[in-house]
CSV table of C-alpha atoms and ligand atoms in Angstrom, one decimal:
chain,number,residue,atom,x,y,z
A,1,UNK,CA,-10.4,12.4,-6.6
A,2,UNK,CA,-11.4,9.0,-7.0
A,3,UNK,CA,-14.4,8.8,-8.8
A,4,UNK,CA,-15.6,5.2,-8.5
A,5,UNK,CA,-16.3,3.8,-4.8
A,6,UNK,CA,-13.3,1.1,-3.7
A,7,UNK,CA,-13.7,-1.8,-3.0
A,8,UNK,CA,-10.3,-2.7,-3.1
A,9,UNK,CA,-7.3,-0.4,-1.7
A,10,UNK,CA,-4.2,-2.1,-2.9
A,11,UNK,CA,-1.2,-0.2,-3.9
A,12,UNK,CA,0.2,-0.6,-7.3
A,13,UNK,CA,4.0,-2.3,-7.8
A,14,UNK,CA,5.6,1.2,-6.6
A,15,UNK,CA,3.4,1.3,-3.6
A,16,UNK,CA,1.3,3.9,-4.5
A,17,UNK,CA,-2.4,4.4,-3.9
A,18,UNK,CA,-3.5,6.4,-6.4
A,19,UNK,CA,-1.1,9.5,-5.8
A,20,UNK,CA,-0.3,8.8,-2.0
A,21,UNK,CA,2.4,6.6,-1.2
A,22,UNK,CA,5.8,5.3,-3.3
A,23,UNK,CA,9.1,6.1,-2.2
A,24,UNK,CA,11.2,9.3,-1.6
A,25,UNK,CA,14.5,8.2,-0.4
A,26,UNK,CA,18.0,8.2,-1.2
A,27,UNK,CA,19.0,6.3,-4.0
A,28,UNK,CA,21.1,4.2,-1.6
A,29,UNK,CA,17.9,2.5,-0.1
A,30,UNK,CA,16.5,1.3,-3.3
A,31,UNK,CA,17.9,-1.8,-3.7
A,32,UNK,CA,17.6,-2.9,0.1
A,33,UNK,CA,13.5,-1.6,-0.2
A,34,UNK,CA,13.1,-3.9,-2.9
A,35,UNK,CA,14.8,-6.9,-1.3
A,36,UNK,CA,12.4,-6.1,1.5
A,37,UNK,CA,9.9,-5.8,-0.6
A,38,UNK,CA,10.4,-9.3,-2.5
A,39,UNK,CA,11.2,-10.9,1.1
A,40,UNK,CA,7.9,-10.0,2.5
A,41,UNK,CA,6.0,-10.6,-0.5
A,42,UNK,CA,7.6,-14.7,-0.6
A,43,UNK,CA,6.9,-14.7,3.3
A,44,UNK,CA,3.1,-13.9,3.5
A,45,UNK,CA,2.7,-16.7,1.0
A,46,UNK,CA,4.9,-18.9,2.6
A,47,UNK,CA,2.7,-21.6,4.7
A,48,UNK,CA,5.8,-22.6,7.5
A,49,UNK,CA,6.2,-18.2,7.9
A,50,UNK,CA,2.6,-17.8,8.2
A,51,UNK,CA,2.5,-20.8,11.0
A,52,UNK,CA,5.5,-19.3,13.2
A,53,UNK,CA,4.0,-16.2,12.9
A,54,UNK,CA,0.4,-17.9,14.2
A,55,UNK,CA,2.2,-19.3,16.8
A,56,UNK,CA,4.3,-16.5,18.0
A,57,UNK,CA,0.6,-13.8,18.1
A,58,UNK,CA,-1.1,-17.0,20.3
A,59,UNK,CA,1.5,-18.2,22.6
A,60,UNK,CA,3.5,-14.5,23.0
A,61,UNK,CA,1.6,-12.2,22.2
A,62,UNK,CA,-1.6,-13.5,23.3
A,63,UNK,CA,-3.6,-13.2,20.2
A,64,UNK,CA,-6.9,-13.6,19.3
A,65,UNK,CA,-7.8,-10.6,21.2
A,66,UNK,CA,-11.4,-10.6,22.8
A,67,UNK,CA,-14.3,-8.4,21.1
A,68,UNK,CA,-15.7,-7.1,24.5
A,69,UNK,CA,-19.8,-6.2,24.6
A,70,UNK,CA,-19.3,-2.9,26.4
A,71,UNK,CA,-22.8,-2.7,28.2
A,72,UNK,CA,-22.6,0.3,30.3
A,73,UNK,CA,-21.2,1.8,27.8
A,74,UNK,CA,-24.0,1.4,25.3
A,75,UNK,CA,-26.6,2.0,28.0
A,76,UNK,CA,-24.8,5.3,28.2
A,77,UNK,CA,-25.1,6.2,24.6
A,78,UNK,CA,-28.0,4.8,24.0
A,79,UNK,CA,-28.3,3.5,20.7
A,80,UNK,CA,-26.3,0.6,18.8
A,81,UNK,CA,-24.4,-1.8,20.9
A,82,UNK,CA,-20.6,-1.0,21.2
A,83,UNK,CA,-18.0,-3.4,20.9
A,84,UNK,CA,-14.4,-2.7,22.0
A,85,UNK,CA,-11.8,-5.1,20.3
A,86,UNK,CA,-8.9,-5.6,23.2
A,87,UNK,CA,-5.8,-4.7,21.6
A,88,UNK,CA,-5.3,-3.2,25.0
A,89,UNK,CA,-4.7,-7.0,26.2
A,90,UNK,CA,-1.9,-7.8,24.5
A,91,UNK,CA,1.5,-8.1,25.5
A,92,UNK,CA,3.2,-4.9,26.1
A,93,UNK,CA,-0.2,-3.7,26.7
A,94,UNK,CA,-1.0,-1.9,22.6
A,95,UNK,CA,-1.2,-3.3,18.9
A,96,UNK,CA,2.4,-2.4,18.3
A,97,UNK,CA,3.4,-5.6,19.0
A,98,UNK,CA,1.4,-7.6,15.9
A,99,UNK,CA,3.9,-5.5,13.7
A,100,UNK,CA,6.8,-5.9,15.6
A,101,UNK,CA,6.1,-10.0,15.7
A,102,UNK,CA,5.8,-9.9,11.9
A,103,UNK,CA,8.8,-7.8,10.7
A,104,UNK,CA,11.0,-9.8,13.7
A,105,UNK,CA,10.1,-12.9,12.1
A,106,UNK,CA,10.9,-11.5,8.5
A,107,UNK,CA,14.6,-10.0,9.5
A,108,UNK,CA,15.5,-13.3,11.0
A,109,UNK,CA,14.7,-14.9,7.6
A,110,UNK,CA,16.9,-12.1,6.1
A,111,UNK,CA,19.4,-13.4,8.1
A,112,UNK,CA,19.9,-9.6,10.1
A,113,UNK,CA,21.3,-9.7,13.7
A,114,UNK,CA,21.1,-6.0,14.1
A,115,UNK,CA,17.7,-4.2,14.2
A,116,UNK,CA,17.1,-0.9,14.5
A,117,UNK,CA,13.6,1.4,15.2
A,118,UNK,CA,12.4,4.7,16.0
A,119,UNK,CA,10.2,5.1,18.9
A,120,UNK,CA,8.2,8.5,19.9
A,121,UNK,CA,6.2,8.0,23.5
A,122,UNK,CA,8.7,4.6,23.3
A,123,UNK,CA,5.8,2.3,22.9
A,124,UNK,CA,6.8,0.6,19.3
A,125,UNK,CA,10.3,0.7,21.1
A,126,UNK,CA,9.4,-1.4,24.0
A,127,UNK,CA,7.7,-3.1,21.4
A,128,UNK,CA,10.8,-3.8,19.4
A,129,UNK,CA,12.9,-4.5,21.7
A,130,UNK,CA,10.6,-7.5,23.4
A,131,UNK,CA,10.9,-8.9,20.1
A,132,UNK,CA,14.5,-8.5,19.9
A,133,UNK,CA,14.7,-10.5,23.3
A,134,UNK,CA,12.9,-12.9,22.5
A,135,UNK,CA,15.1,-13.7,19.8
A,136,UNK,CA,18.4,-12.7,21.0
A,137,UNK,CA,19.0,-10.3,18.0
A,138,UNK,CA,21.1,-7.0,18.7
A,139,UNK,CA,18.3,-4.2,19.2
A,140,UNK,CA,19.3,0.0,18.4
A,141,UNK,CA,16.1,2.4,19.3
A,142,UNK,CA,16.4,5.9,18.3
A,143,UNK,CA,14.0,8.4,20.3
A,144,UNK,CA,14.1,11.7,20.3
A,145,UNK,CA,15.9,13.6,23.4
A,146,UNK,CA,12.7,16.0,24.6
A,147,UNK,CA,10.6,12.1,24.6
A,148,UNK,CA,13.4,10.5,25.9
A,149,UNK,CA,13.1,13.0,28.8
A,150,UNK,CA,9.2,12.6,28.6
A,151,UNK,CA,9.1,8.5,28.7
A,152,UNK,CA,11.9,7.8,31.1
A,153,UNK,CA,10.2,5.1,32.3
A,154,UNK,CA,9.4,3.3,28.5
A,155,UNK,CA,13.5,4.4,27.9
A,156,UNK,CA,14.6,2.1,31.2
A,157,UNK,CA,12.0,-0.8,30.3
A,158,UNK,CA,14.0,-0.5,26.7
A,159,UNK,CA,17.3,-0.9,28.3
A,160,UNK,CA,15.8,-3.8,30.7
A,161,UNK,CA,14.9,-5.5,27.6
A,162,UNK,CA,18.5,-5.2,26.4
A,163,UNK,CA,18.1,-2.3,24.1
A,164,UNK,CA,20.7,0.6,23.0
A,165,UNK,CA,18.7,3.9,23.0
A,166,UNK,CA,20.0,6.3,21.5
A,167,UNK,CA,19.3,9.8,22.2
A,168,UNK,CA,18.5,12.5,19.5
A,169,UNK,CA,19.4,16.2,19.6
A,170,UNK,CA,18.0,17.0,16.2
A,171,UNK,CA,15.8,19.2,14.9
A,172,UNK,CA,12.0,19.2,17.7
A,173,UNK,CA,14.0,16.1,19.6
A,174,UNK,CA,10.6,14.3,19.0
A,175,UNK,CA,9.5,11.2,16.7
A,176,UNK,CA,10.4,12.4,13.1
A,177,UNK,CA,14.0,13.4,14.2
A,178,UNK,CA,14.4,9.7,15.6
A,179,UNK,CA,12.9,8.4,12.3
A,180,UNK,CA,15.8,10.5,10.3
A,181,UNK,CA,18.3,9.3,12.4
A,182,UNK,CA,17.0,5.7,11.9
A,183,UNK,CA,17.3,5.9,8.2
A,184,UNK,CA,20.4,7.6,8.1
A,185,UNK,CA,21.5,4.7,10.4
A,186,UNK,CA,19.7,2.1,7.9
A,187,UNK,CA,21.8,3.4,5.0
A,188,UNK,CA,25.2,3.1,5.9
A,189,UNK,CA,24.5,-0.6,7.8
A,190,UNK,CA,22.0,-2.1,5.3
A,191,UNK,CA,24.1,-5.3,4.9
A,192,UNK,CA,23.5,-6.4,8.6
A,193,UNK,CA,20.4,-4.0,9.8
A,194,UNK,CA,16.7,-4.4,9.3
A,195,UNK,CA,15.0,-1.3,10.2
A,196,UNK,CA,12.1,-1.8,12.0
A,197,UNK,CA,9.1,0.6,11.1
A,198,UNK,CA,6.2,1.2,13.9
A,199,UNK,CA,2.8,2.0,12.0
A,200,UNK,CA,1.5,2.2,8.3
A,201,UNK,CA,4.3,5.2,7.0
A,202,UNK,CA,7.5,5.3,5.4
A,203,UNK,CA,8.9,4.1,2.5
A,204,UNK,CA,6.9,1.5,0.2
A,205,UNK,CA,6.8,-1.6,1.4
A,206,UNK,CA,6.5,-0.4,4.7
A,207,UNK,CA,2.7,1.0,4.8
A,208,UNK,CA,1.4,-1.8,2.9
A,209,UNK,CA,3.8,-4.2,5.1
A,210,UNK,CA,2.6,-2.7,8.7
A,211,UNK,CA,-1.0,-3.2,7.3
A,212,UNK,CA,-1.3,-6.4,6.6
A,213,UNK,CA,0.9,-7.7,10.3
A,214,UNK,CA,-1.9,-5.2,11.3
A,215,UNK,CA,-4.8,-6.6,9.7
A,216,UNK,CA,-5.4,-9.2,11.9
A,217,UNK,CA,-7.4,-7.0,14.3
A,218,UNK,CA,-9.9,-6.4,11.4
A,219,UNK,CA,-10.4,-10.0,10.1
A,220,UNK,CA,-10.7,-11.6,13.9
A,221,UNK,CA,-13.0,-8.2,14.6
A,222,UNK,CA,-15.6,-9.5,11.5
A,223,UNK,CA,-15.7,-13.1,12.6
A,224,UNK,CA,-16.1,-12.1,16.1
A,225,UNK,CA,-18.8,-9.2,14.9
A,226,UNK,CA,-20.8,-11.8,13.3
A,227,UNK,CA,-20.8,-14.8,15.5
A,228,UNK,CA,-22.1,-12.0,18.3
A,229,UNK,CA,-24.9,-10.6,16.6
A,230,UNK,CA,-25.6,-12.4,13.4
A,231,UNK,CA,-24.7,-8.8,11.1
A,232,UNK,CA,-21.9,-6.8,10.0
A,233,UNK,CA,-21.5,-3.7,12.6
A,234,UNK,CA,-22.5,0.0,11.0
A,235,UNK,CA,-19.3,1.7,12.1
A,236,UNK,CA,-15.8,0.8,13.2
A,237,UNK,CA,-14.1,4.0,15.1
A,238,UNK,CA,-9.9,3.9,15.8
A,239,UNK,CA,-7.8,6.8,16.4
A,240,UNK,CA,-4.9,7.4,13.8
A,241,UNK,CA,-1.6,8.7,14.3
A,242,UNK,CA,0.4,7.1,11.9
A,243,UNK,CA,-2.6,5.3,11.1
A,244,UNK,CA,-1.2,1.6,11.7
A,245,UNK,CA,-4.3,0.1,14.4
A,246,UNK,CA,-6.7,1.9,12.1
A,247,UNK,CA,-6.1,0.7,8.7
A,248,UNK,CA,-5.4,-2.8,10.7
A,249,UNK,CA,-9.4,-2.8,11.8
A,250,UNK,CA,-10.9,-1.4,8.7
A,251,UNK,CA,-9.1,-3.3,6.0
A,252,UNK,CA,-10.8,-6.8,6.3
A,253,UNK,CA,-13.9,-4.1,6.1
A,254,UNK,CA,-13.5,-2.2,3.1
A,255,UNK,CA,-15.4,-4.1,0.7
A,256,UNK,CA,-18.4,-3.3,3.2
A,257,UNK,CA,-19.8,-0.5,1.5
A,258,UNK,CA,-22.8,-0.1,4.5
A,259,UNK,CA,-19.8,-0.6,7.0
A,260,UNK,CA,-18.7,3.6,8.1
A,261,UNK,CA,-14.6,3.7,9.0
A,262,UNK,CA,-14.3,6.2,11.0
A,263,UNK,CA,-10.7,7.5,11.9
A,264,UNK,CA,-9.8,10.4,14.9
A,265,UNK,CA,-7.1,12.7,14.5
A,266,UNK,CA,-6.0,14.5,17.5
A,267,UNK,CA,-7.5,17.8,17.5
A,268,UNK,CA,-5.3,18.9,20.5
A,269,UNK,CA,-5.8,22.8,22.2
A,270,UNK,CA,-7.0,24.3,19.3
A,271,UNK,CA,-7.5,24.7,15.2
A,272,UNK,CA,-4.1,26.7,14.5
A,273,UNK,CA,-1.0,25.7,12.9
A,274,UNK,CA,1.2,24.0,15.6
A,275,UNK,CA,-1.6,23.0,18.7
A,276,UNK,CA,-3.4,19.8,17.0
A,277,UNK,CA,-2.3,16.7,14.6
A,278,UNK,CA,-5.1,16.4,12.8
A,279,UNK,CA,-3.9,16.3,8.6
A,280,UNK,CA,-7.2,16.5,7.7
A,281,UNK,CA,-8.4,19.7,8.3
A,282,UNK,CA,-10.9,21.2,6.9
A,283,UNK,CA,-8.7,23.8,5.4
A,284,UNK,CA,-11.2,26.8,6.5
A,285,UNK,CA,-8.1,28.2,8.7
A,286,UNK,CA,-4.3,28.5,8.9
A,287,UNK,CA,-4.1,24.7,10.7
A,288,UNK,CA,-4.8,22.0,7.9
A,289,UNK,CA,-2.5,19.6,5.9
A,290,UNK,CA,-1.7,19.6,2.9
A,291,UNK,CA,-0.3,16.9,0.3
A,292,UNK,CA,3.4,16.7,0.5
A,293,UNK,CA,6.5,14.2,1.1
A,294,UNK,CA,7.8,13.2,4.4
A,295,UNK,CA,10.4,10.0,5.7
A,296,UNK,CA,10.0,8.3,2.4
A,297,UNK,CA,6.3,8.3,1.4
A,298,UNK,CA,3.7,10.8,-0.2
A,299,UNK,CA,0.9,11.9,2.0
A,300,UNK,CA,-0.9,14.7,3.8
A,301,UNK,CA,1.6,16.7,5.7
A,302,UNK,CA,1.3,19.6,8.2
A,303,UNK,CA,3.4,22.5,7.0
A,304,UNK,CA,3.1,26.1,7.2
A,305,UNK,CA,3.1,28.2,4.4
A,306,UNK,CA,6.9,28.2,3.3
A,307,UNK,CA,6.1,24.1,2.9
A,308,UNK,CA,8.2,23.6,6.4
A,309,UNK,CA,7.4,20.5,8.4
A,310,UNK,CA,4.7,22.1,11.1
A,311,UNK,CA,5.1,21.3,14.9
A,312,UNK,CA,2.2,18.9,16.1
A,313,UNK,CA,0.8,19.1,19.5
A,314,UNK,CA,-1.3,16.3,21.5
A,315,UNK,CA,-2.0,15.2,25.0
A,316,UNK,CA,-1.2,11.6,23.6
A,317,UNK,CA,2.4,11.0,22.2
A,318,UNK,CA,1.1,8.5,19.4
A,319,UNK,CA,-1.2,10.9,17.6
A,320,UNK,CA,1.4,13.9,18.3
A,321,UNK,CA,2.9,13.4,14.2
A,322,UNK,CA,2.8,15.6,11.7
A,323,UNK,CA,2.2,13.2,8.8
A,324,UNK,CA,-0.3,10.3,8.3
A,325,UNK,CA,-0.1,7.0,6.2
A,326,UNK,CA,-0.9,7.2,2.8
A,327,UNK,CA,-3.5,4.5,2.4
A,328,UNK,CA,-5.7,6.9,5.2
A,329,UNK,CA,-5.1,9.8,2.4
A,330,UNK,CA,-6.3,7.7,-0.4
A,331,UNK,CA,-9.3,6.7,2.0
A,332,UNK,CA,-9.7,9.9,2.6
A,333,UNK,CA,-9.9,11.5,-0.9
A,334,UNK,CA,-12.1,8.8,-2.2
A,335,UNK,CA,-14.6,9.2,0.6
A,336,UNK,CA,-14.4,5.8,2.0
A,337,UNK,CA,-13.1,6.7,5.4
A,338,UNK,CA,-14.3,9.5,7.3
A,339,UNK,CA,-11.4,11.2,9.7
A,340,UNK,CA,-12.7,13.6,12.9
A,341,UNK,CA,-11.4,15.8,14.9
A,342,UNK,CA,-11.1,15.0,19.1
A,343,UNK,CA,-9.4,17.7,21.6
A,344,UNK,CA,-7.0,16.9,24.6
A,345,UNK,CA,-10.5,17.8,26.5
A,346,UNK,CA,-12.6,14.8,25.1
A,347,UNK,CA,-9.7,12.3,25.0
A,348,UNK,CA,-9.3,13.0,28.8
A,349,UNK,CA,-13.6,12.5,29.3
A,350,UNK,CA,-13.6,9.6,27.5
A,351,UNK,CA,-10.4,8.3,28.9
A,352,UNK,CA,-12.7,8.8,32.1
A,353,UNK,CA,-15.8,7.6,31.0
A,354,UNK,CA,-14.4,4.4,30.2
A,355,UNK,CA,-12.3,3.7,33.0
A,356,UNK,CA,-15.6,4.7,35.0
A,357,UNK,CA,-18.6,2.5,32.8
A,358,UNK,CA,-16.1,-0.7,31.9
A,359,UNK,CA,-13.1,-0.7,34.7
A,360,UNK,CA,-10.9,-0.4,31.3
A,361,UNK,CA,-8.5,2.3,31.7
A,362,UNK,CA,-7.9,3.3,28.1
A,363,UNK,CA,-4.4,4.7,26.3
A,364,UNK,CA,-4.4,8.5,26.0
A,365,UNK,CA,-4.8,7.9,22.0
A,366,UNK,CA,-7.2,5.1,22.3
A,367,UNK,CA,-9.2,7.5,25.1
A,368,UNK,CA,-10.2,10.1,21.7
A,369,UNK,CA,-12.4,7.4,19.9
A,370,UNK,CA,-14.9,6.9,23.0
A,371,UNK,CA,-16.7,10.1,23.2
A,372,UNK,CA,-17.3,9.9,18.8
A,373,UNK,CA,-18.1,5.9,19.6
A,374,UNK,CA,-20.9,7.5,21.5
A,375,UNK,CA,-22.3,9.7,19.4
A,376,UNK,CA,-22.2,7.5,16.6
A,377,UNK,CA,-24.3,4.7,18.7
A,378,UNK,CA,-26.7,7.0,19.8
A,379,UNK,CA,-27.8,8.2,16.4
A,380,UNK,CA,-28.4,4.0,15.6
A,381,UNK,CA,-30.8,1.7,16.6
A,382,UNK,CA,-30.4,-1.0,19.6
A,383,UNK,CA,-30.0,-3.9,17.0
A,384,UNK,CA,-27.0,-2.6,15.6
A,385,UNK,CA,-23.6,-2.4,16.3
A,386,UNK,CA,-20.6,-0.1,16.2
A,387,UNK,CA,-17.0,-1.8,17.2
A,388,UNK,CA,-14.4,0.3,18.6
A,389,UNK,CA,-10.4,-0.5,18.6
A,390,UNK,CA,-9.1,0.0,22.1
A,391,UNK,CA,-5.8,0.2,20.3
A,392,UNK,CA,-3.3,0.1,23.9
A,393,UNK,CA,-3.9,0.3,27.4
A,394,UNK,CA,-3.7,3.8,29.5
A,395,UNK,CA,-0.9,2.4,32.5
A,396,UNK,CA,1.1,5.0,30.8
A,397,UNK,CA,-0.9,7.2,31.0
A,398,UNK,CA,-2.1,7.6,34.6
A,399,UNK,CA,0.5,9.7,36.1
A,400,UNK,CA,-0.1,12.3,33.1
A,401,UNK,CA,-3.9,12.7,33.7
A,402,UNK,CA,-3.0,12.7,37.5
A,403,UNK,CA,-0.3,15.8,36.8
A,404,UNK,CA,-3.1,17.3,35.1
A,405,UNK,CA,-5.8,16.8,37.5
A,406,UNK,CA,-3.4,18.4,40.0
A,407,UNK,CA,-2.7,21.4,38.3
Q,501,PLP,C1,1.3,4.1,18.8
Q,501,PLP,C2,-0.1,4.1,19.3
Q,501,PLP,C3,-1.2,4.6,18.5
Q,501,PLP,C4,-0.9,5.4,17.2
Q,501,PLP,O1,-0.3,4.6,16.2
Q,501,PLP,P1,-1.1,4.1,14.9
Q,501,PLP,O2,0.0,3.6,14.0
Q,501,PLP,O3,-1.9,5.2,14.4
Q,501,PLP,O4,-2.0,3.0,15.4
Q,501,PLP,C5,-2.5,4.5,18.9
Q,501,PLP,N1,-2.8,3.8,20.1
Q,501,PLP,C6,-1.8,3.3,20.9
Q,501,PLP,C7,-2.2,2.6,22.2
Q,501,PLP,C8,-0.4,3.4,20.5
Q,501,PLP,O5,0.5,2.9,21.3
């Protein structure tokens, strides 16, 4: 445990924070992670990459994203006003794409022409493969055969964007069988592939990478915050699955000590080993994480007791993973960020709630930080405020929640 508060989370040169992090990978992908590494590194300090990739989040993506005053909302809860950043109005309709944008930008200056990604629900696939598009480069997604079956719809829009998807038969068919398959793919085409990760996991550089394409939620979200209302908000609220939207609004926050980060796990059907994905759990039954390795980087990890990869369940594809990003376990352990649990059942009220109080019609993983954005309000006073990340949009989503209101 870290004894001394943070107000600094930066990994050290291996890409560790504190013990979470580095890089657990075939020896094979050591040389091309450091030539990442240095790549990205020269590129975020290079002025002409930081202007194309400026102009490419305004004019494609359609960055900045508005910090909306949710009124009915706050009248509901009661309490502090609650902002709702609108990550939901960007292009492809989620965050994914602020990442995908970035790392586009640095294979082309790599010189790759082939890129490959995993996708789980499909949505950092559709992602990927916009970018690809856009920039004519050869685009492989790898997605798992039971979500490829799941998100037939996200598969075609991959293929319309002139994608190869490739179907997995591995292991659950889900996310961390396509992310396998991805980097056994990455190692034997290296010279001519960039692989392109979706949220703050992997392999150092890749958390610290996806964090810093995704901080720019957090730094427009504090200029925005304070131009509103004159004062830093008292909590920011995002739900983690890999933890890339989170970490990308609480970052430009961290040195805030009076500023609460508040991160939602899924907390699916139930607390036992196989019906949630929350890797925080309070250990007090058979269903928490614990510290362990998975796809390249040190973190909390659901396993059962024999130390095998658990299976994850959640009504929203992007929280359904049964590891997080290390920087969320070093915030964890030092106390900085708190992490809660939400079920299917509260994701689908607030998924409701909002559709019904803002006409915003919220992603299933979005939909679990609205019912704890209301609690947390309530307990504040009117003058304050709380801002949460309305990390995608729920178009995906409907004919789920229909199925489900049919049954
Ligand atoms: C993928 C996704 C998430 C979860 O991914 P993070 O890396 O944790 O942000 C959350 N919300 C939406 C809308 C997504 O598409």
């Amino acid at each position: 445990m870290q004894k001394t508060p943070i107000t600094k989370s930066e990994p050290d040169e291996r890409g560790y924070w504190g013990k979470f992090g580095g890089r657990y990978v075939p020896e094979t992908l050591v040389a091309p992670l450091d030539e990442l590494t240095n790549e990205f590194m020269r590129a975020r300090m290079d002025p002409d990459f930081r202007e194309e990739l400026n102009q490419l989040l305004r004019d494609y993506c359609g960055r900045p994203t508005p910090l909306f005053h949710a009124e009915r909302l706050t009248a509901h809860a009661g309490g502090a006003q609650i902002y709702l950043k609108r990550e939901d109005l960007l292009h492809t309709g989620a965050h994914k794409i602020n990442n995908a944008a970035g790392q586009v930008l640095l294979a082309r200056r790599m010189g790759k022409r082939r890129v490959i990604a995993e996708t789980g629900a499909g949505q950092h696939g559709v992602a990927t493969a916009t970018v690809c598009a856009l920039f004519g480069l050869r685009c492989v997604i790898y997605m798992g055969a039971e979500d490829v079956r799941r998100q037939a719809l996200n598969v075609f829009r991959m293929q319309l964007l002139g994608a190869e998807v490739i179907t997995v038969n591995a292991g659950t068919r889900t996310l961390k069988d396509a992310i396998n398959e991805s980097l056994r793919d990455w190692v034997t085409n290296v010279h001519d592939t960039y692989y392109l990760l979706g949220s703050a996991l992997g392999p150092h550089p890749y958390p610290f990478m996806v964090r810093e394409f995704q901080s720019i939620i957090g730094r427009e979200a504090r200029e925005q915050i304070l131009s509103a209302s004159g004062k830093l908000p008292r909590a920011l609220i995002a739900c983690v699955g890999g933890g890339s939207n989170a970490i990308g609004l609480f970052h430009p926050f961290l040195k805030d000590e009076e500023v609460r980060l508040i991160g939602l796990e899924a907390g699916g059907r139930g607390d036992s080993l196989g019906q949630h994905a929350a890797r925080f759990h309070d250990g007090t039954t058979s269903g928490g994480g614990q510290i362990g390795v998975l796809q390249g980087t040190m973190s909390y990890v659901l396993q059962d007791a024999n130390g095998q990869i658990a299976t994850t369940h959640s009504i929203s594809a992007g929280l359904d993973y049964s590891a997080i990003g290390p920087e969320h376990a070093f915030l964890h352990d030092s106390g900085r960020a708190e992490y809660l649990r939400v079920s299917d059942a509260e994701a689908l009220e607030g998924f409701r709630l909002c559709a019904k109080l803002e006409g915003i019609i919220p992603a299933l993983e979005t939909s679990h930080a609205v019912m704890p954005a209301i609690r947390v309000a309530r307990e504040l006073p009117r003058g304050d405020s709380v801002i949460v990340n309305l990390s995608g949009r729920g178009d995906k989503d409907v004919q789920l929640v229909a199925d489900l209101q049919a049954q």
